[in-house]
PDB file of C-alpha atoms in Angstrom:
ATOM      1  CA  UNK A   1     -64.075 -21.617 -32.029  1.00 47.00           C
ATOM      2  CA  UNK A   2     -63.358 -25.139 -30.877  1.00 60.00           C
ATOM      3  CA  UNK A   3     -65.771 -26.478 -33.437  1.00 79.00           C
ATOM      4  CA  UNK A   4     -63.690 -27.087 -36.637  1.00 81.00           C
ATOM      5  CA  UNK A   5     -66.490 -26.102 -39.000  1.00 83.00           C
ATOM      6  CA  UNK A   6     -66.993 -22.766 -37.238  1.00 85.00           C
ATOM      7  CA  UNK A   7     -63.253 -22.092 -37.283  1.00 85.00           C
ATOM      8  CA  UNK A   8     -63.198 -22.945 -40.979  1.00 85.00           C
ATOM      9  CA  UNK A   9     -66.028 -20.536 -41.781  1.00 87.00           C
ATOM     10  CA  UNK A  10     -64.560 -17.630 -39.812  1.00 90.00           C
ATOM     11  CA  UNK A  11     -61.081 -18.169 -41.199  1.00 90.00           C
ATOM     12  CA  UNK A  12     -62.363 -18.420 -44.766  1.00 90.00           C
ATOM     13  CA  UNK A  13     -64.453 -15.263 -44.354  1.00 93.00           C
ATOM     14  CA  UNK A  14     -61.372 -13.424 -43.050  1.00 93.00           C
ATOM     15  CA  UNK A  15     -59.295 -14.481 -46.050  1.00 92.00           C
ATOM     16  CA  UNK A  16     -62.055 -13.446 -48.449  1.00 92.00           C
ATOM     17  CA  UNK A  17     -62.124 -10.049 -46.740  1.00 94.00           C
ATOM     18  CA  UNK A  18     -58.330  -9.746 -47.064  1.00 93.00           C
ATOM     19  CA  UNK A  19     -58.500 -10.622 -50.773  1.00 91.00           C
ATOM     20  CA  UNK A  20     -61.257  -8.047 -51.367  1.00 92.00           C
ATOM     21  CA  UNK A  21     -59.329  -5.347 -49.473  1.00 93.00           C
ATOM     22  CA  UNK A  22     -56.186  -6.004 -51.510  1.00 90.00           C
ATOM     23  CA  UNK A  23     -58.135  -5.976 -54.783  1.00 87.00           C
ATOM     24  CA  UNK A  24     -60.414  -3.007 -54.094  1.00 87.00           C
ATOM     25  CA  UNK A  25     -58.197  -0.844 -51.903  1.00 89.00           C
ATOM     26  CA  UNK A  26     -54.511  -1.672 -52.207  1.00 88.00           C
ATOM     27  CA  UNK A  27     -54.508  -2.303 -55.961  1.00 86.00           C
ATOM     28  CA  UNK A  28     -56.578   0.795 -56.686  1.00 85.00           C
ATOM     29  CA  UNK A  29     -54.271   2.868 -54.500  1.00 88.00           C
ATOM     30  CA  UNK A  30     -51.225   1.536 -56.361  1.00 85.00           C
ATOM     31  CA  UNK A  31     -52.971   2.195 -59.681  1.00 83.00           C
ATOM     32  CA  UNK A  32     -53.670   5.775 -58.584  1.00 83.00           C
ATOM     33  CA  UNK A  33     -49.973   6.249 -57.772  1.00 85.00           C
ATOM     34  CA  UNK A  34     -48.723   4.723 -61.027  1.00 79.00           C
ATOM     35  CA  UNK A  35     -51.031   6.951 -63.070  1.00 80.00           C
ATOM     36  CA  UNK A  36     -49.135   9.934 -61.700  1.00 80.00           C
ATOM     37  CA  UNK A  37     -45.901   8.545 -63.144  1.00 75.00           C
ATOM     38  CA  UNK A  38     -44.830   9.051 -66.772  1.00 75.00           C
ATOM     39  CA  UNK A  39     -45.437   6.131 -69.080  1.00 69.00           C
ATOM     40  CA  UNK A  40     -47.988   3.351 -68.910  1.00 74.00           C
ATOM     41  CA  UNK A  41     -45.805   0.343 -68.111  1.00 73.00           C
ATOM     42  CA  UNK A  42     -46.758   0.289 -64.426  1.00 76.00           C
ATOM     43  CA  UNK A  43     -50.462   0.590 -65.279  1.00 78.00           C
ATOM     44  CA  UNK A  44     -50.254  -2.369 -67.659  1.00 80.00           C
ATOM     45  CA  UNK A  45     -48.432  -4.552 -65.129  1.00 83.00           C
ATOM     46  CA  UNK A  46     -50.909  -3.712 -62.364  1.00 84.00           C
ATOM     47  CA  UNK A  47     -53.794  -4.430 -64.721  1.00 83.00           C
ATOM     48  CA  UNK A  48     -52.304  -7.852 -65.422  1.00 85.00           C
ATOM     49  CA  UNK A  49     -51.613  -8.657 -61.760  1.00 87.00           C
ATOM     50  CA  UNK A  50     -54.836  -7.379 -60.197  1.00 87.00           C
ATOM     51  CA  UNK A  51     -57.097 -10.405 -60.679  1.00 89.00           C
ATOM     52  CA  UNK A  52     -54.345 -13.059 -60.339  1.00 91.00           C
ATOM     53  CA  UNK A  53     -53.254 -11.561 -57.007  1.00 91.00           C
ATOM     54  CA  UNK A  54     -56.851 -11.709 -55.796  1.00 92.00           C
ATOM     55  CA  UNK A  55     -57.155 -15.330 -56.907  1.00 91.00           C
ATOM     56  CA  UNK A  56     -53.832 -16.332 -55.339  1.00 92.00           C
ATOM     57  CA  UNK A  57     -54.753 -14.783 -51.985  1.00 93.00           C
ATOM     58  CA  UNK A  58     -58.134 -16.483 -52.129  1.00 92.00           C
ATOM     59  CA  UNK A  59     -56.538 -19.814 -53.049  1.00 92.00           C
ATOM     60  CA  UNK A  60     -54.066 -19.518 -50.188  1.00 92.00           C
ATOM     61  CA  UNK A  61     -56.846 -18.620 -47.774  1.00 91.00           C
ATOM     62  CA  UNK A  62     -58.997 -21.580 -48.842  1.00 90.00           C
ATOM     63  CA  UNK A  63     -56.067 -23.956 -48.302  1.00 89.00           C
ATOM     64  CA  UNK A  64     -55.287 -22.505 -44.879  1.00 89.00           C
ATOM     65  CA  UNK A  65     -58.945 -22.701 -43.899  1.00 88.00           C
ATOM     66  CA  UNK A  66     -59.290 -26.306 -45.042  1.00 87.00           C
ATOM     67  CA  UNK A  67     -56.387 -27.264 -42.805  1.00 86.00           C
ATOM     68  CA  UNK A  68     -58.643 -26.510 -39.840  1.00 84.00           C
ATOM     69  CA  UNK A  69     -60.993 -29.327 -40.840  1.00 85.00           C
ATOM     70  CA  UNK A  70     -60.350 -32.956 -39.870  1.00 85.00           C
ATOM     71  CA  UNK A  71     -59.988 -34.159 -43.469  1.00 81.00           C
ATOM     72  CA  UNK A  72     -59.010 -37.656 -44.492  1.00 80.00           C
ATOM     73  CA  UNK A  73     -55.774 -38.248 -46.390  1.00 78.00           C
ATOM     74  CA  UNK A  74     -57.547 -38.675 -49.740  1.00 82.00           C
ATOM     75  CA  UNK A  75     -59.305 -35.317 -49.401  1.00 84.00           C
ATOM     76  CA  UNK A  76     -56.030 -33.609 -48.474  1.00 84.00           C
ATOM     77  CA  UNK A  77     -54.349 -35.198 -51.488  1.00 85.00           C
ATOM     78  CA  UNK A  78     -57.049 -33.948 -53.883  1.00 88.00           C
ATOM     79  CA  UNK A  79     -57.040 -30.476 -52.361  1.00 88.00           C
ATOM     80  CA  UNK A  80     -53.271 -30.236 -52.812  1.00 89.00           C
ATOM     81  CA  UNK A  81     -53.496 -31.487 -56.399  1.00 90.00           C
ATOM     82  CA  UNK A  82     -56.244 -29.020 -57.345  1.00 91.00           C
ATOM     83  CA  UNK A  83     -54.481 -26.128 -55.576  1.00 90.00           C
ATOM     84  CA  UNK A  84     -51.183 -26.740 -57.373  1.00 92.00           C
ATOM     85  CA  UNK A  85     -53.011 -27.008 -60.697  1.00 92.00           C
ATOM     86  CA  UNK A  86     -54.788 -23.696 -60.164  1.00 92.00           C
ATOM     87  CA  UNK A  87     -51.524 -22.093 -59.031  1.00 92.00           C
ATOM     88  CA  UNK A  88     -49.715 -23.167 -62.205  1.00 93.00           C
ATOM     89  CA  UNK A  89     -52.612 -21.989 -64.394  1.00 92.00           C
ATOM     90  CA  UNK A  90     -52.700 -18.553 -62.751  1.00 92.00           C
ATOM     91  CA  UNK A  91     -48.922 -18.119 -62.977  1.00 92.00           C
ATOM     92  CA  UNK A  92     -48.916 -19.231 -66.624  1.00 91.00           C
ATOM     93  CA  UNK A  93     -51.699 -16.736 -67.325  1.00 89.00           C
ATOM     94  CA  UNK A  94     -49.672 -13.929 -65.729  1.00 90.00           C
ATOM     95  CA  UNK A  95     -46.453 -14.828 -67.557  1.00 88.00           C
ATOM     96  CA  UNK A  96     -48.293 -15.139 -70.873  1.00 85.00           C
ATOM     97  CA  UNK A  97     -49.847 -11.696 -70.514  1.00 84.00           C
ATOM     98  CA  UNK A  98     -46.516 -10.189 -69.421  1.00 83.00           C
ATOM     99  CA  UNK A  99     -44.944 -11.558 -72.595  1.00 80.00           C
ATOM    100  CA  UNK A 100     -47.776 -10.394 -74.836  1.00 78.00           C
ATOM    101  CA  UNK A 101     -48.722  -7.068 -73.284  1.00 77.00           C
ATOM    102  CA  UNK A 102     -45.341  -5.898 -71.939  1.00 75.00           C
ATOM    103  CA  UNK A 103     -42.319  -7.540 -73.562  1.00 73.00           C
ATOM    104  CA  UNK A 104     -43.747  -7.786 -77.070  1.00 66.00           C
ATOM    105  CA  UNK A 105     -45.438  -4.383 -76.962  1.00 66.00           C
ATOM    106  CA  UNK A 106     -42.414  -2.461 -75.722  1.00 66.00           C
ATOM    107  CA  UNK A 107     -40.073  -4.666 -77.726  1.00 63.00           C
ATOM    108  CA  UNK A 108     -41.980  -3.702 -80.881  1.00 59.00           C
ATOM    109  CA  UNK A 109     -41.748  -0.010 -80.008  1.00 60.00           C
ATOM    110  CA  UNK A 110     -38.019  -0.370 -79.360  1.00 59.00           C
ATOM    111  CA  UNK A 111     -37.516  -2.309 -82.608  1.00 53.00           C
ATOM    112  CA  UNK A 112     -39.255   0.453 -84.566  1.00 55.00           C
ATOM    113  CA  UNK A 113     -36.645   2.955 -83.342  1.00 58.00           C
ATOM    114  CA  UNK A 114     -33.628   0.834 -84.278  1.00 56.00           C
ATOM    115  CA  UNK A 115     -32.100   0.326 -87.699  1.00 55.00           C
ATOM    116  CA  UNK A 116     -31.368  -3.367 -87.158  1.00 54.00           C
ATOM    117  CA  UNK A 117     -33.736  -5.841 -88.800  1.00 55.00           C
ATOM    118  CA  UNK A 118     -32.999  -8.606 -86.299  1.00 51.00           C
ATOM    119  CA  UNK A 119     -35.210  -7.206 -83.552  1.00 53.00           C
ATOM    120  CA  UNK A 120     -37.994  -6.601 -86.086  1.00 56.00           C
ATOM    121  CA  UNK A 121     -38.046 -10.352 -86.634  1.00 59.00           C
ATOM    122  CA  UNK A 122     -37.341 -11.595 -83.125  1.00 63.00           C
ATOM    123  CA  UNK A 123     -40.203  -9.636 -81.547  1.00 63.00           C
ATOM    124  CA  UNK A 124     -42.951 -11.246 -83.712  1.00 64.00           C
ATOM    125  CA  UNK A 125     -41.321 -14.667 -83.317  1.00 66.00           C
ATOM    126  CA  UNK A 126     -41.210 -14.198 -79.542  1.00 69.00           C
ATOM    127  CA  UNK A 127     -44.816 -13.019 -79.607  1.00 69.00           C
ATOM    128  CA  UNK A 128     -45.844 -16.168 -81.472  1.00 68.00           C
ATOM    129  CA  UNK A 129     -43.832 -18.816 -79.636  1.00 73.00           C
ATOM    130  CA  UNK A 130     -43.560 -17.229 -76.162  1.00 76.00           C
ATOM    131  CA  UNK A 131     -47.156 -17.950 -75.030  1.00 80.00           C
ATOM    132  CA  UNK A 132     -46.991 -21.385 -76.666  1.00 81.00           C
ATOM    133  CA  UNK A 133     -43.834 -22.208 -74.699  1.00 84.00           C
ATOM    134  CA  UNK A 134     -45.425 -21.002 -71.448  1.00 87.00           C
ATOM    135  CA  UNK A 135     -48.506 -23.157 -72.107  1.00 87.00           C
ATOM    136  CA  UNK A 136     -46.311 -26.159 -72.884  1.00 85.00           C
ATOM    137  CA  UNK A 137     -44.295 -25.770 -69.679  1.00 87.00           C
ATOM    138  CA  UNK A 138     -47.488 -25.356 -67.645  1.00 89.00           C
ATOM    139  CA  UNK A 139     -48.936 -28.511 -69.202  1.00 86.00           C
ATOM    140  CA  UNK A 140     -45.748 -30.463 -68.444  1.00 85.00           C
ATOM    141  CA  UNK A 141     -46.064 -29.393 -64.792  1.00 88.00           C
ATOM    142  CA  UNK A 142     -49.802 -30.066 -64.464  1.00 89.00           C
ATOM    143  CA  UNK A 143     -49.997 -33.422 -66.239  1.00 85.00           C
ATOM    144  CA  UNK A 144     -47.726 -35.320 -63.790  1.00 86.00           C
ATOM    145  CA  UNK A 145     -49.851 -33.974 -60.916  1.00 86.00           C
ATOM    146  CA  UNK A 146     -52.800 -35.902 -62.355  1.00 85.00           C
ATOM    147  CA  UNK A 147     -50.866 -39.093 -62.979  1.00 81.00           C
ATOM    148  CA  UNK A 148     -50.248 -38.579 -66.700  1.00 77.00           C
ATOM    149  CA  UNK A 149     -46.979 -40.003 -68.009  1.00 76.00           C
ATOM    150  CA  UNK A 150     -45.263 -36.995 -69.575  1.00 75.00           C
ATOM    151  CA  UNK A 151     -42.769 -39.135 -71.465  1.00 76.00           C
ATOM    152  CA  UNK A 152     -45.541 -40.709 -73.555  1.00 71.00           C
ATOM    153  CA  UNK A 153     -47.003 -37.267 -74.223  1.00 68.00           C
ATOM    154  CA  UNK A 154     -43.606 -35.982 -75.358  1.00 71.00           C
ATOM    155  CA  UNK A 155     -43.170 -38.961 -77.660  1.00 75.00           C
ATOM    156  CA  UNK A 156     -46.594 -38.336 -79.171  1.00 72.00           C
ATOM    157  CA  UNK A 157     -45.825 -34.630 -79.563  1.00 70.00           C
ATOM    158  CA  UNK A 158     -42.521 -35.499 -81.228  1.00 76.00           C
ATOM    159  CA  UNK A 159     -44.258 -37.760 -83.726  1.00 78.00           C
ATOM    160  CA  UNK A 160     -46.911 -35.107 -84.394  1.00 72.00           C
ATOM    161  CA  UNK A 161     -44.184 -32.487 -84.852  1.00 72.00           C
ATOM    162  CA  UNK A 162     -42.381 -34.748 -87.322  1.00 75.00           C
ATOM    163  CA  UNK A 163     -45.563 -35.268 -89.339  1.00 74.00           C
ATOM    164  CA  UNK A 164     -46.332 -31.536 -89.379  1.00 68.00           C
ATOM    165  CA  UNK A 165     -42.719 -30.747 -90.257  1.00 67.00           C
ATOM    166  CA  UNK A 166     -42.887 -33.042 -93.286  1.00 72.00           C
ATOM    167  CA  UNK A 167     -46.279 -31.695 -94.319  1.00 69.00           C
ATOM    168  CA  UNK A 168     -45.202 -28.046 -93.948  1.00 63.00           C
ATOM    169  CA  UNK A 169     -41.646 -28.548 -95.160  1.00 68.00           C
ATOM    170  CA  UNK A 170     -41.853 -25.966 -97.939  1.00 70.00           C
ATOM    171  CA  UNK A 171     -43.564 -23.355 -95.736  1.00 66.00           C
ATOM    172  CA  UNK A 172     -41.096 -23.837 -92.885  1.00 64.00           C
ATOM    173  CA  UNK A 173     -38.222 -23.674 -95.356  1.00 68.00           C
ATOM    174  CA  UNK A 174     -39.482 -20.314 -96.625  1.00 67.00           C
ATOM    175  CA  UNK A 175     -39.831 -19.006 -93.065  1.00 66.00           C
ATOM    176  CA  UNK A 176     -36.300 -19.996 -92.047  1.00 67.00           C
ATOM    177  CA  UNK A 177     -34.916 -18.649 -95.324  1.00 68.00           C
ATOM    178  CA  UNK A 178     -36.661 -15.342 -94.681  1.00 64.00           C
ATOM    179  CA  UNK A 179     -35.370 -15.279 -91.112  1.00 66.00           C
ATOM    180  CA  UNK A 180     -31.816 -15.925 -92.297  1.00 67.00           C
ATOM    181  CA  UNK A 181     -32.151 -13.260 -94.981  1.00 63.00           C
ATOM    182  CA  UNK A 182     -33.355 -10.648 -92.523  1.00 61.00           C
ATOM    183  CA  UNK A 183     -30.704 -11.444 -89.918  1.00 61.00           C
ATOM    184  CA  UNK A 184     -27.897 -11.267 -92.466  1.00 59.00           C
ATOM    185  CA  UNK A 185     -29.439  -7.985 -93.721  1.00 62.00           C
ATOM    186  CA  UNK A 186     -28.066  -7.790 -97.293  1.00 66.00           C
ATOM    187  CA  UNK A 187     -30.555  -4.959 -97.816  1.00 65.00           C
ATOM    188  CA  UNK A 188     -33.022  -2.947 -95.733  1.00 68.00           C
ATOM    189  CA  UNK A 189     -36.314  -1.166 -96.200  1.00 70.00           C
ATOM    190  CA  UNK A 190     -35.897   1.733 -98.569  1.00 73.00           C
ATOM    191  CA  UNK A 191     -32.842   0.307-100.351  1.00 75.00           C
ATOM    192  CA  UNK A 192     -32.731   0.124-104.135  1.00 80.00           C
ATOM    193  CA  UNK A 193     -31.744  -3.225-105.601  1.00 77.00           C
ATOM    194  CA  UNK A 194     -30.982  -4.296-109.148  1.00 74.00           C
ATOM    195  CA  UNK A 195     -32.811  -7.430-110.273  1.00 75.00           C
ATOM    196  CA  UNK A 196     -31.375  -9.916-112.811  1.00 76.00           C
ATOM    197  CA  UNK A 197     -33.754  -8.523-115.462  1.00 78.00           C
ATOM    198  CA  UNK A 198     -32.088  -5.070-115.018  1.00 74.00           C
ATOM    199  CA  UNK A 199     -35.097  -3.626-113.220  1.00 79.00           C
ATOM    200  CA  UNK A 200     -34.437  -1.402-110.195  1.00 79.00           C
ATOM    201  CA  UNK A 201     -36.813  -1.892-107.290  1.00 81.00           C
ATOM    202  CA  UNK A 202     -37.208  -0.382-103.839  1.00 80.00           C
ATOM    203  CA  UNK A 203     -37.485  -2.683-100.824  1.00 76.00           C
ATOM    204  CA  UNK A 204     -40.770  -1.875 -99.089  1.00 75.00           C
ATOM    205  CA  UNK A 205     -41.187  -4.708 -96.597  1.00 69.00           C
ATOM    206  CA  UNK A 206     -39.125  -7.594 -95.264  1.00 65.00           C
ATOM    207  CA  UNK A 207     -41.079 -10.567 -93.937  1.00 60.00           C
ATOM    208  CA  UNK A 208     -40.429 -14.113 -92.850  1.00 57.00           C
ATOM    209  CA  UNK A 209     -42.017 -15.609 -95.960  1.00 58.00           C
ATOM    210  CA  UNK A 210     -41.732 -12.853 -98.558  1.00 63.00           C
ATOM    211  CA  UNK A 211     -40.078  -9.558 -99.443  1.00 69.00           C
ATOM    212  CA  UNK A 212     -42.169  -6.784-101.001  1.00 75.00           C
ATOM    213  CA  UNK A 213     -40.545  -4.753-103.765  1.00 74.00           C
ATOM    214  CA  UNK A 214     -41.769  -1.658-105.590  1.00 75.00           C
ATOM    215  CA  UNK A 215     -40.587  -0.852-109.073  1.00 72.00           C
TER     216      UNK A 215
END
């Protein structure tokens, strides 16, 4: 074991074995236990975490194994940069799926049981912008690792956002008007309203950009 390359190979093989045992034995055992419990929340979370946990253990094992090799400073620097990038990507993937598959899913089921219209709007908005925000934060963490000046990227994104805001001014105005209308809740689904032309209509659907009426 005094030879660094041999130590590296044995250590790496051990970490691969640990990752496989966790993925094939521990995770399946936990999944078997959660299936005995009521509800499917635990099953969904384990399904999301299974592969990322395997990758994180493998990534940690590769880094620990590489430390046994007499690497030059440049190689160590690149290994650290790549490892941190992969770590951020995996964590962003997990958080994005937790938002989409857990928070939004159960938030939608909870919103369907409440009379308030606010949660009916916030859940789709969170579903739309949550993953985008996670991706943006991950990019802001990864880019400086590779020597990219984030300030210039933010300035460019601000200019792009201004151009898109001007181009989609009418659409965005309709969306925010619909959001304000739903949050203030002057009427709800199923209500009867009297239009200026004296027609009585029933509110069928409230959306961000439009309201569906039936007369």
